[in-house]
PDB file of C-alpha atoms in Angstrom:
ATOM      1  CA  MET A   1       0.000   0.000   0.000  1.00  0.00           C
ATOM      2  CA  ASN A   2       1.178   3.537  -0.818  1.00  0.00           C
ATOM      3  CA  LYS A   3       0.474   6.891   0.763  1.00  0.00           C
ATOM      4  CA  LYS A   4      -2.163   7.730  -1.829  1.00  0.00           C
ATOM      5  CA  PHE A   5      -4.190   4.649  -0.965  1.00  0.00           C
ATOM      6  CA  LEU A   6      -3.991   5.460   2.748  1.00  0.00           C
ATOM      7  CA  ASN A   7      -5.109   9.039   2.213  1.00  0.00           C
ATOM      8  CA  ASP A   8      -8.010   7.970   0.009  1.00  0.00           C
ATOM      9  CA  ASN A   9      -9.224   5.388   2.498  1.00  0.00           C
ATOM     10  CA  ALA A  10      -8.529   7.236   5.784  1.00  0.00           C
ATOM     11  CA  ASN A  11     -12.202   7.979   6.345  1.00  0.00           C
ATOM     12  CA  TYR A  12     -13.040   4.273   6.174  1.00  0.00           C
ATOM     13  CA  SER A  13     -10.750   3.083   9.009  1.00  0.00           C
ATOM     14  CA  PRO A  14     -12.352   1.093  11.896  1.00  0.00           C
ATOM     15  CA  SER A  15     -11.773   3.898  14.399  1.00  0.00           C
ATOM     16  CA  ILE A  16     -13.485   6.489  12.186  1.00  0.00           C
ATOM     17  CA  ARG A  17     -16.435   4.186  11.560  1.00  0.00           C
ATOM     18  CA  ARG A  18     -16.914   3.587  15.339  1.00  0.00           C
ATOM     19  CA  LEU A  19     -16.971   7.311  15.977  1.00  0.00           C
ATOM     20  CA  ARG A  20     -19.519   7.900  13.177  1.00  0.00           C
ATOM     21  CA  SER A  21     -21.821   5.112  14.344  1.00  0.00           C
ATOM     22  CA  GLY A  22     -22.112   6.593  17.892  1.00  0.00           C
ATOM     23  CA  ARG A  23     -21.824   3.213  19.629  1.00  0.00           C
ATOM     24  CA  THR A  24     -20.316   2.987  23.147  1.00  0.00           C
ATOM     25  CA  ILE A  25     -17.603   0.388  23.437  1.00  0.00           C
ATOM     26  CA  LYS A  26     -17.356  -1.101  26.931  1.00  0.00           C
ATOM     27  CA  PRO A  27     -13.800  -1.670  28.115  1.00  0.00           C
ATOM     28  CA  LYS A  28     -12.660  -5.222  28.645  1.00  0.00           C
ATOM     29  CA  PRO A  29     -12.458  -6.263  32.303  1.00  0.00           C
ATOM     30  CA  ASN A  30      -9.031  -6.459  33.938  1.00  0.00           C
ATOM     31  CA  VAL A  31      -8.700 -10.040  35.173  1.00  0.00           C
ATOM     32  CA  LYS A  32      -5.834  -9.286  37.545  1.00  0.00           C
ATOM     33  CA  GLU A  33      -7.669  -6.488  39.320  1.00  0.00           C
ATOM     34  CA  ASN A  34     -10.812  -8.621  39.717  1.00  0.00           C
ATOM     35  CA  LEU A  35      -8.808 -11.436  41.284  1.00  0.00           C
ATOM     36  CA  LEU A  36      -7.130  -9.108  43.757  1.00  0.00           C
ATOM     37  CA  SER A  37     -10.399  -7.414  44.688  1.00  0.00           C
ATOM     38  CA  SER A  38     -12.110 -10.766  45.296  1.00  0.00           C
ATOM     39  CA  GLN A  39      -9.536 -11.959  47.895  1.00  0.00           C
ATOM     40  CA  SER A  40     -11.219 -13.181  51.075  1.00  0.00           C
ATOM     41  CA  ILE A  41     -10.611 -11.546  54.443  1.00  0.00           C
ATOM     42  CA  ILE A  42      -8.189 -13.524  56.627  1.00  0.00           C
ATOM     43  CA  PRO A  43      -9.707 -14.509  59.988  1.00  0.00           C
ATOM     44  CA  GLY A  44      -8.524 -12.888  63.167  1.00  0.00           C
ATOM     45  CA  ASN A  45      -9.452  -9.229  62.394  1.00  0.00           C
ATOM     46  CA  VAL A  46      -6.758  -8.920  59.693  1.00  0.00           C
ATOM     47  CA  ASP A  47      -7.277  -6.118  57.153  1.00  0.00           C
ATOM     48  CA  GLU A  48      -8.520  -6.999  53.696  1.00  0.00           C
ATOM     49  CA  CYS A  49      -5.768  -8.008  51.290  1.00  0.00           C
ATOM     50  CA  VAL A  50      -5.388  -5.640  48.311  1.00  0.00           C
ATOM     51  CA  ASN A  51      -2.405  -7.002  46.454  1.00  0.00           C
ATOM     52  CA  GLU A  52      -0.181 -10.073  46.360  1.00  0.00           C
ATOM     53  CA  GLU A  53       2.435  -8.654  48.729  1.00  0.00           C
ATOM     54  CA  GLU A  54      -0.165  -7.991  51.443  1.00  0.00           C
ATOM     55  CA  VAL A  55      -1.572 -11.475  50.966  1.00  0.00           C
ATOM     56  CA  SER A  56       1.860 -13.078  51.454  1.00  0.00           C
ATOM     57  CA  GLU A  57       2.587 -10.908  54.510  1.00  0.00           C
ATOM     58  CA  ALA A  58      -0.771 -11.730  56.089  1.00  0.00           C
ATOM     59  CA  CYS A  59      -0.340 -15.463  55.509  1.00  0.00           C
ATOM     60  CA  THR A  60       2.998 -15.440  57.328  1.00  0.00           C
ATOM     61  CA  SER A  61       1.437 -13.969  60.455  1.00  0.00           C
ATOM     62  CA  ASN A  62       0.986 -16.008  63.669  1.00  0.00           C
ATOM     63  CA  GLN A  63      -2.793 -16.142  63.278  1.00  0.00           C
ATOM     64  CA  CYS A  64      -2.563 -17.791  59.852  1.00  0.00           C
ATOM     65  CA  LYS A  65       0.003 -20.259  61.176  1.00  0.00           C
ATOM     66  CA  GLN A  66      -2.371 -21.208  63.959  1.00  0.00           C
ATOM     67  CA  ILE A  67      -5.113 -21.847  61.397  1.00  0.00           C
ATOM     68  CA  ILE A  68      -2.975 -23.749  58.865  1.00  0.00           C
ATOM     69  CA  GLU A  69      -0.707 -25.733  61.191  1.00  0.00           C
ATOM     70  CA  PRO A  70      -2.294 -28.556  63.252  1.00  0.00           C
ATOM     71  CA  ASP A  71      -2.720 -28.180  66.986  1.00  0.00           C
ATOM     72  CA  ARG A  72       0.199 -30.267  68.246  1.00  0.00           C
ATOM     73  CA  SER A  73      -0.778 -29.803  71.868  1.00  0.00           C
ATOM     74  CA  ILE A  74      -3.851 -32.006  71.281  1.00  0.00           C
ATOM     75  CA  GLU A  75      -1.687 -34.722  69.691  1.00  0.00           C
ATOM     76  CA  GLN A  76       0.736 -34.609  72.625  1.00  0.00           C
ATOM     77  CA  LEU A  77      -2.168 -34.831  75.071  1.00  0.00           C
ATOM     78  CA  ASN A  78      -3.588 -37.872  73.258  1.00  0.00           C
ATOM     79  CA  PHE A  79      -0.136 -39.516  73.202  1.00  0.00           C
ATOM     80  CA  ARG A  80       0.367 -38.948  76.926  1.00  0.00           C
ATOM     81  CA  THR A  81      -3.108 -40.271  77.647  1.00  0.00           C
ATOM     82  CA  ASN A  82      -2.458 -43.456  75.647  1.00  0.00           C
ATOM     83  CA  VAL A  83       0.908 -43.948  77.367  1.00  0.00           C
ATOM     84  CA  SER A  84      -0.645 -43.531  80.796  1.00  0.00           C
ATOM     85  CA  LEU A  85      -3.414 -45.996  79.911  1.00  0.00           C
ATOM     86  CA  ASP A  86      -0.863 -48.538  78.671  1.00  0.00           C
ATOM     87  CA  ASP A  87       1.209 -48.099  81.825  1.00  0.00           C
ATOM     88  CA  GLY A  88      -1.852 -48.552  84.008  1.00  0.00           C
ATOM     89  CA  LEU A  89      -2.854 -51.690  82.118  1.00  0.00           C
ATOM     90  CA  SER A  90       0.652 -53.148  82.368  1.00  0.00           C
ATOM     91  CA  ASP A  91       0.702 -52.352  86.084  1.00  0.00           C
ATOM     92  CA  ARG A  92      -2.606 -54.142  86.574  1.00  0.00           C
ATOM     93  CA  ILE A  93      -1.375 -57.145  84.577  1.00  0.00           C
ATOM     94  CA  SER A  94       1.880 -57.298  86.537  1.00  0.00           C
ATOM     95  CA  ASP A  95      -0.048 -57.002  89.805  1.00  0.00           C
ATOM     96  CA  SER A  96      -2.324 -59.863  88.760  1.00  0.00           C
ATOM     97  CA  ASP A  97       0.694 -61.972  87.767  1.00  0.00           C
ATOM     98  CA  LEU A  98       2.303 -61.277  91.120  1.00  0.00           C
ATOM     99  CA  SER A  99      -0.883 -62.200  92.946  1.00  0.00           C
ATOM    100  CA  LEU A 100      -1.180 -65.446  90.957  1.00  0.00           C
ATOM    101  CA  SER A 101       2.466 -66.337  91.578  1.00  0.00           C
ATOM    102  CA  GLY A 102       2.013 -65.503  95.251  1.00  0.00           C
ATOM    103  CA  ASP A 103      -1.031 -67.762  95.446  1.00  0.00           C
ATOM    104  CA  SER A 104       0.838 -70.616  93.740  1.00  0.00           C
ATOM    105  CA  ILE A 105       3.799 -70.222  96.107  1.00  0.00           C
ATOM    106  CA  ALA A 106       1.481 -70.151  99.108  1.00  0.00           C
ATOM    107  CA  SER A 107      -0.357 -73.269  97.904  1.00  0.00           C
ATOM    108  CA  SER A 108       2.918 -75.128  97.268  1.00  0.00           C
ATOM    109  CA  ASP A 109       4.176 -74.157 100.727  1.00  0.00           C
ATOM    110  CA  SER A 110       0.990 -75.425 102.338  1.00  0.00           C
ATOM    111  CA  GLU A 111       1.249 -78.703 100.400  1.00  0.00           C
ATOM    112  CA  ASN A 112       4.858 -79.141 101.510  1.00  0.00           C
ATOM    113  CA  GLU A 113       3.865 -78.544 105.121  1.00  0.00           C
ATOM    114  CA  GLU A 114       1.095 -81.123 104.828  1.00  0.00           C
ATOM    115  CA  ASP A 115       3.531 -83.669 103.346  1.00  0.00           C
ATOM    116  CA  GLU A 116       6.068 -83.078 106.097  1.00  0.00           C
ATOM    117  CA  THR A 117       3.393 -83.488 108.752  1.00  0.00           C
ATOM    118  CA  PHE A 118       2.177 -86.716 107.141  1.00  0.00           C
ATOM    119  CA  TYR A 119       5.623 -88.336 106.903  1.00  0.00           C
ATOM    120  CA  GLU A 120       6.580 -87.313 110.416  1.00  0.00           C
ATOM    121  CA  ALA A 121       3.438 -88.994 111.731  1.00  0.00           C
ATOM    122  CA  LEU A 122       4.181 -92.042 109.552  1.00  0.00           C
ATOM    123  CA  THR A 123       7.701 -92.266 111.005  1.00  0.00           C
ATOM    124  CA  VAL A 124       6.338 -92.428 114.545  1.00  0.00           C
ATOM    125  CA  GLU A 125       3.982 -95.278 113.633  1.00  0.00           C
ATOM    126  CA  LEU A 126       6.682 -97.208 111.728  1.00  0.00           C
ATOM    127  CA  ASN A 127       9.068 -97.033 114.702  1.00  0.00           C
ATOM    128  CA  LYS A 128       6.355 -98.418 116.972  1.00  0.00           C
ATOM    129  CA  LEU A 129       5.627-101.198 114.484  1.00  0.00           C
ATOM    130  CA  SER A 130       9.341-102.024 114.064  1.00  0.00           C
ATOM    131  CA  VAL A 131       9.760-102.437 117.842  1.00  0.00           C
ATOM    132  CA  ALA A 132       6.686-104.649 117.978  1.00  0.00           C
ATOM    133  CA  THR A 133       7.505-106.902 114.989  1.00  0.00           C
ATOM    134  CA  ASN A 134      11.325-106.791 114.812  1.00  0.00           C
ATOM    135  CA  GLU A 135      11.057-106.957 111.017  1.00  0.00           C
ATOM    136  CA  LEU A 136      14.426-106.724 109.340  1.00  0.00           C
ATOM    137  CA  GLU A 137      15.810-108.260 106.150  1.00  0.00           C
ATOM    138  CA  LEU A 138      19.409-107.918 104.971  1.00  0.00           C
ATOM    139  CA  THR A 139      20.368-108.307 101.310  1.00  0.00           C
ATOM    140  CA  LYS A 140      23.273-107.313  99.081  1.00  0.00           C
ATOM    141  CA  THR A 141      23.681-104.374  96.736  1.00  0.00           C
ATOM    142  CA  ASN A 142      25.153-104.676  93.233  1.00  0.00           C
ATOM    143  CA  ARG A 143      28.535-103.709  94.692  1.00  0.00           C
ATOM    144  CA  ASP A 144      28.269-106.363  97.399  1.00  0.00           C
ATOM    145  CA  GLY A 145      27.329-103.873 100.089  1.00  0.00           C
ATOM    146  CA  LEU A 146      24.681-104.315 102.750  1.00  0.00           C
ATOM    147  CA  LYS A 147      21.094-103.338 102.061  1.00  0.00           C
ATOM    148  CA  LEU A 148      18.457-103.267 104.803  1.00  0.00           C
ATOM    149  CA  CYS A 149      14.740-103.819 104.200  1.00  0.00           C
ATOM    150  CA  SER A 150      12.216-102.914 106.887  1.00  0.00           C
ATOM    151  CA  LEU A 151       8.473-102.286 106.565  1.00  0.00           C
ATOM    152  CA  GLY A 152       8.680-101.338 102.886  1.00  0.00           C
ATOM    153  CA  LEU A 153      11.627 -98.945 103.302  1.00  0.00           C
ATOM    154  CA  TYR A 154      15.107 -99.684 101.928  1.00  0.00           C
ATOM    155  CA  PHE A 155      18.449 -98.467 103.246  1.00  0.00           C
ATOM    156  CA  THR A 156      22.129 -98.834 102.438  1.00  0.00           C
ATOM    157  CA  LYS A 157      24.833 -98.909 105.079  1.00  0.00           C
ATOM    158  CA  GLU A 158      26.381 -95.519 105.792  1.00  0.00           C
ATOM    159  CA  ARG A 159      28.747 -96.093 108.731  1.00  0.00           C
ATOM    160  CA  THR A 160      29.170 -97.919 112.060  1.00  0.00           C
ATOM    161  CA  THR A 161      29.758 -96.329 115.441  1.00  0.00           C
ATOM    162  CA  LYS A 162      32.006 -98.770 117.330  1.00  0.00           C
ATOM    163  CA  ARG A 163      31.558 -97.325 120.799  1.00  0.00           C
ATOM    164  CA  GLU A 164      27.780 -97.592 120.708  1.00  0.00           C
ATOM    165  CA  ASN A 165      27.804-100.477 118.247  1.00  0.00           C
ATOM    166  CA  LYS A 166      25.295 -98.603 116.125  1.00  0.00           C
ATOM    167  CA  THR A 167      24.949 -99.113 112.401  1.00  0.00           C
ATOM    168  CA  HIS A 168      23.710 -96.008 110.594  1.00  0.00           C
ATOM    169  CA  TRP A 169      21.614 -96.404 107.488  1.00  0.00           C
ATOM    170  CA  ARG A 170      20.520 -93.959 104.819  1.00  0.00           C
ATOM    171  CA  CYS A 171      17.687 -94.184 102.316  1.00  0.00           C
ATOM    172  CA  GLU A 172      18.770 -95.768  99.050  1.00  0.00           C
ATOM    173  CA  ARG A 173      17.250 -92.791  97.194  1.00  0.00           C
ATOM    174  CA  THR A 174      20.197 -90.671  98.263  1.00  0.00           C
ATOM    175  CA  SER A 175      19.677 -87.958  95.641  1.00  0.00           C
ATOM    176  CA  LYS A 176      15.969 -87.480  96.421  1.00  0.00           C
ATOM    177  CA  CYS A 177      15.401 -88.531 100.031  1.00  0.00           C
ATOM    178  CA  SER A 178      17.301 -87.689 103.204  1.00  0.00           C
ATOM    179  CA  GLY A 179      15.751 -90.484 105.294  1.00  0.00           C
ATOM    180  CA  ARG A 180      17.988 -91.985 107.998  1.00  0.00           C
ATOM    181  CA  ALA A 181      17.742 -94.903 110.486  1.00  0.00           C
ATOM    182  CA  HIS A 182      19.966 -96.887 112.840  1.00  0.00           C
ATOM    183  CA  THR A 183      20.143-100.354 114.392  1.00  0.00           C
ATOM    184  CA  ILE A 184      22.132-101.921 117.206  1.00  0.00           C
ATOM    185  CA  GLY A 185      24.641-103.924 115.237  1.00  0.00           C
ATOM    186  CA  LEU A 186      22.649-105.659 112.506  1.00  0.00           C
ATOM    187  CA  ASP A 187      19.749-106.602 114.743  1.00  0.00           C
ATOM    188  CA  PRO A 188      16.223-105.178 114.924  1.00  0.00           C
ATOM    189  CA  PRO A 189      14.462-102.943 115.624  1.00  0.00           C
ATOM    190  CA  VAL A 190      15.093-100.403 112.866  1.00  0.00           C
ATOM    191  CA  LEU A 191      14.514 -96.931 114.295  1.00  0.00           C
ATOM    192  CA  ILE A 192      14.014 -94.113 111.794  1.00  0.00           C
ATOM    193  CA  THR A 193      15.772 -90.908 112.882  1.00  0.00           C
ATOM    194  CA  VAL A 194      15.032 -88.712 109.827  1.00  0.00           C
ATOM    195  CA  ALA A 195      11.665 -89.022 108.090  1.00  0.00           C
ATOM    196  CA  HIS A 196      11.445 -90.122 104.463  1.00  0.00           C
ATOM    197  CA  ASN A 197       9.637 -88.071 101.810  1.00  0.00           C
ATOM    198  CA  HIS A 198       8.042 -90.998  99.951  1.00  0.00           C
ATOM    199  CA  LYS A 199       5.728 -93.890 100.666  1.00  0.00           C
ATOM    200  CA  GLN A 200       6.686 -97.517 101.269  1.00  0.00           C
ATOM    201  CA  ASP A 201       7.114-100.210  98.642  1.00  0.00           C
ATOM    202  CA  LEU A 202       6.106-103.441 100.379  1.00  0.00           C
ATOM    203  CA  ALA A 203       6.100-105.612  97.241  1.00  0.00           C
ATOM    204  CA  ARG A 204       9.748-104.900  96.483  1.00  0.00           C
ATOM    205  CA  LYS A 205      10.934-106.906  99.506  1.00  0.00           C
ATOM    206  CA  SER A 206       9.813-110.189  97.929  1.00  0.00           C
ATOM    207  CA  LYS A 207      11.608-109.320  94.694  1.00  0.00           C
ATOM    208  CA  LEU A 208      14.872-108.599  96.524  1.00  0.00           C
ATOM    209  CA  ILE A 209      14.646-111.882  98.466  1.00  0.00           C
ATOM    210  CA  ASN A 210      14.045-113.808  95.232  1.00  0.00           C
ATOM    211  CA  ASP A 211      17.021-112.082  93.586  1.00  0.00           C
ATOM    212  CA  VAL A 212      19.277-113.180  96.468  1.00  0.00           C
ATOM    213  CA  LYS A 213      18.077-116.769  96.173  1.00  0.00           C
ATOM    214  CA  MET A 214      18.585-116.701  92.399  1.00  0.00           C
ATOM    215  CA  LYS A 215      22.185-115.502  92.770  1.00  0.00           C
ATOM    216  CA  LYS A 216      23.003-118.229  95.284  1.00  0.00           C
ATOM    217  CA  LEU A 217      21.511-120.881  93.032  1.00  0.00           C
ATOM    218  CA  SER A 218      23.409-119.517  90.037  1.00  0.00           C
ATOM    219  CA  LEU A 219      26.693-119.670  91.950  1.00  0.00           C
ATOM    220  CA  ASN A 220      26.054-123.217  93.118  1.00  0.00           C
ATOM    221  CA  THR A 221      25.015-124.541  89.710  1.00  0.00           C
ATOM    222  CA  LYS A 222      27.263-122.246  87.682  1.00  0.00           C
ATOM    223  CA  GLU A 223      24.427-121.450  85.366  1.00  0.00           C
ATOM    224  CA  ASN A 224      23.165-118.190  84.000  1.00  0.00           C
ATOM    225  CA  PRO A 225      20.405-116.740  86.232  1.00  0.00           C
ATOM    226  CA  ARG A 226      18.285-116.137  83.130  1.00  0.00           C
ATOM    227  CA  SER A 227      18.448-119.789  82.181  1.00  0.00           C
ATOM    228  CA  ILE A 228      17.389-120.734  85.728  1.00  0.00           C
ATOM    229  CA  MET A 229      14.373-118.462  85.468  1.00  0.00           C
TER     230      MET A 229
END
């Protein structure tokens, strides 16, 4: 286009035509201004934000931090409450365990006392019966030592007191029972001095006597005891 064309068509430009038509052109809205004017008021009596800088300054205030950040004091309170409840529960459980263990210990102690009372009374009766019956049976141990049988109780020789001519006997269950007795020489009666902690085994006396007889027969015949049986 040249200058002549522009001069000839100057009256037909869009601006000239708008002026001749008499129309009112509304200005386009400013999006940035509308956004800034529509900012909400921050709680806590904070002034209305006008621009971005004021908004950023207001949001860094203590009141905004209290709104945005969680209330950690409530979390700490809940944590302490849960810990205290757990501690109380563990204390109650430990107390119950202690009470149960205490009850079991008390019951075992009472049972032990009853057993001791029973065997002490049994010892008194066995000594009376031994004096009355003079029951005594001597056999041999596997190591050729003396074994004493009396009223269902079994002893091995411990020692002999020469001055009093007393033979001291101990229960053959040396690792489990501390029973003791003595005789004058190897003669009855058998007097128990320390009570046993187990009951008698009356049937075993016959077995021991039969074993002694079987050994003697085996030695005389020079045969195996199993073949004799």
